Amino acid sequence: MTLVQTQPRPASANPVHRTVVEVMDAAGPRVCDDMSVEVALAVMAAAGTGRLVVCDQDDQRTGLVTQAELAAVRDSSAYTDRLRLRDILSTPGILALSR
């Protein structure tokens, strides 16, 4: 008989049992919700990622935005250079422009 030693797997090794916080942390860099769409797109390009975790002033996660969503918003008629990530996440329908 051969003895086999096993070691417990970390919770993050099984994606089914990951928490929302773990998923959002793995989703991409964290940015503040007062960041403009253009700056957010530049951060994504520099980080080589397609999504950002958006946090409020208290560093609480408020949402997740993707490069495709931000590009669609930037190219829409609703876009202005004053548009912030918090505006995109809090305005019903604005992200629907990207779908």
Coordinates of C-alpha atoms in Angstrom, one line a residue:
M1 CA 0.0 0.0 0.0
T2 CA 1.3 3.4 -1.0
L3 CA 0.6 6.4 1.2
V4 CA -0.3 9.6 -0.5
Q5 CA 0.0 12.9 1.2
T6 CA -2.5 15.6 0.2
Q7 CA -2.6 19.2 1.0
P8 CA -5.7 21.2 1.2
R9 CA -6.4 23.5 -1.8
P10 CA -6.8 27.2 -1.1
A11 CA -10.4 28.4 -1.5
S12 CA -9.4 30.5 -4.5
A13 CA -8.3 27.4 -6.4
N14 CA -11.9 26.4 -6.8
P15 CA -13.7 29.1 -8.7
V16 CA -17.1 27.8 -7.7
H17 CA -16.5 28.7 -4.1
R18 CA -14.9 32.1 -4.7
T19 CA -16.6 35.1 -3.0
V20 CA -17.7 38.2 -5.0
V21 CA -14.8 40.1 -3.4
E22 CA -12.3 37.6 -4.6
V23 CA -13.8 37.7 -8.1
M24 CA -13.7 41.4 -8.2
D25 CA -10.1 41.6 -6.9
A26 CA -9.1 39.2 -9.7
A27 CA -11.0 41.2 -12.2
G28 CA -8.5 44.0 -12.7
P29 CA -6.9 47.1 -11.3
R30 CA -8.9 49.1 -8.8
V31 CA -9.7 52.7 -9.7
C32 CA -11.7 55.5 -8.1
D33 CA -15.2 56.3 -9.4
D34 CA -14.3 59.9 -10.0
M35 CA -11.9 58.9 -12.9
S36 CA -13.0 60.0 -16.3
V37 CA -13.7 57.6 -19.1
E38 CA -10.7 58.6 -21.1
V39 CA -8.3 58.2 -18.1
A40 CA -9.9 54.8 -17.3
L41 CA -9.3 53.6 -20.9
A42 CA -5.7 54.8 -20.6
V43 CA -5.2 52.9 -17.3
M44 CA -6.6 49.8 -19.0
A45 CA -4.2 50.1 -21.9
A46 CA -1.2 50.7 -19.6
A47 CA -2.2 47.8 -17.4
G48 CA -2.9 45.5 -20.3
T49 CA -6.3 44.6 -19.0
G50 CA -9.8 44.7 -20.3
R51 CA -11.6 45.7 -17.1
L52 CA -11.4 47.8 -14.0
V53 CA -12.8 47.4 -10.5
V54 CA -14.4 50.7 -9.6
C55 CA -14.3 51.9 -5.9
D56 CA -15.8 54.9 -4.1
Q57 CA -14.1 57.4 -1.9
D58 CA -14.2 54.9 1.0
D59 CA -12.5 52.3 -1.1
Q60 CA -15.6 50.2 -1.3
R61 CA -16.2 48.4 -4.6
T62 CA -19.1 49.9 -6.5
G63 CA -18.8 48.1 -9.8
L64 CA -16.9 46.7 -12.7
V65 CA -16.4 48.3 -16.1
T66 CA -14.9 46.7 -19.3
Q67 CA -13.0 48.3 -22.1
A68 CA -15.8 47.5 -24.5
E69 CA -18.3 49.3 -22.3
L70 CA -16.2 52.4 -21.9
A71 CA -15.3 52.5 -25.6
A72 CA -19.0 52.3 -26.5
V73 CA -19.9 55.0 -24.0
R74 CA -17.1 57.2 -25.3
D75 CA -18.3 56.8 -28.9
S76 CA -22.0 57.4 -28.0
S77 CA -23.9 60.7 -28.2
A78 CA -24.2 60.7 -24.4
Y79 CA -20.5 61.2 -24.0
T80 CA -18.9 64.3 -22.6
D81 CA -15.4 64.8 -21.3
R82 CA -16.9 65.4 -17.8
L83 CA -18.4 61.9 -17.7
R84 CA -17.0 59.9 -14.7
L85 CA -17.1 56.2 -13.9
R86 CA -19.6 56.9 -11.1
D87 CA -21.9 58.5 -13.6
I88 CA -21.8 55.5 -15.9
L89 CA -22.5 53.1 -13.0
S90 CA -25.3 55.1 -11.5
T91 CA -27.1 56.2 -14.7
P92 CA -29.7 53.6 -15.8
G93 CA -29.3 52.7 -19.4
I94 CA -25.9 54.4 -20.2
L95 CA -24.1 51.0 -20.2
A96 CA -26.9 49.7 -22.4
L97 CA -25.3 51.8 -25.1
S98 CA -22.4 49.3 -25.2
R99 CA -24.5 46.2 -25.6

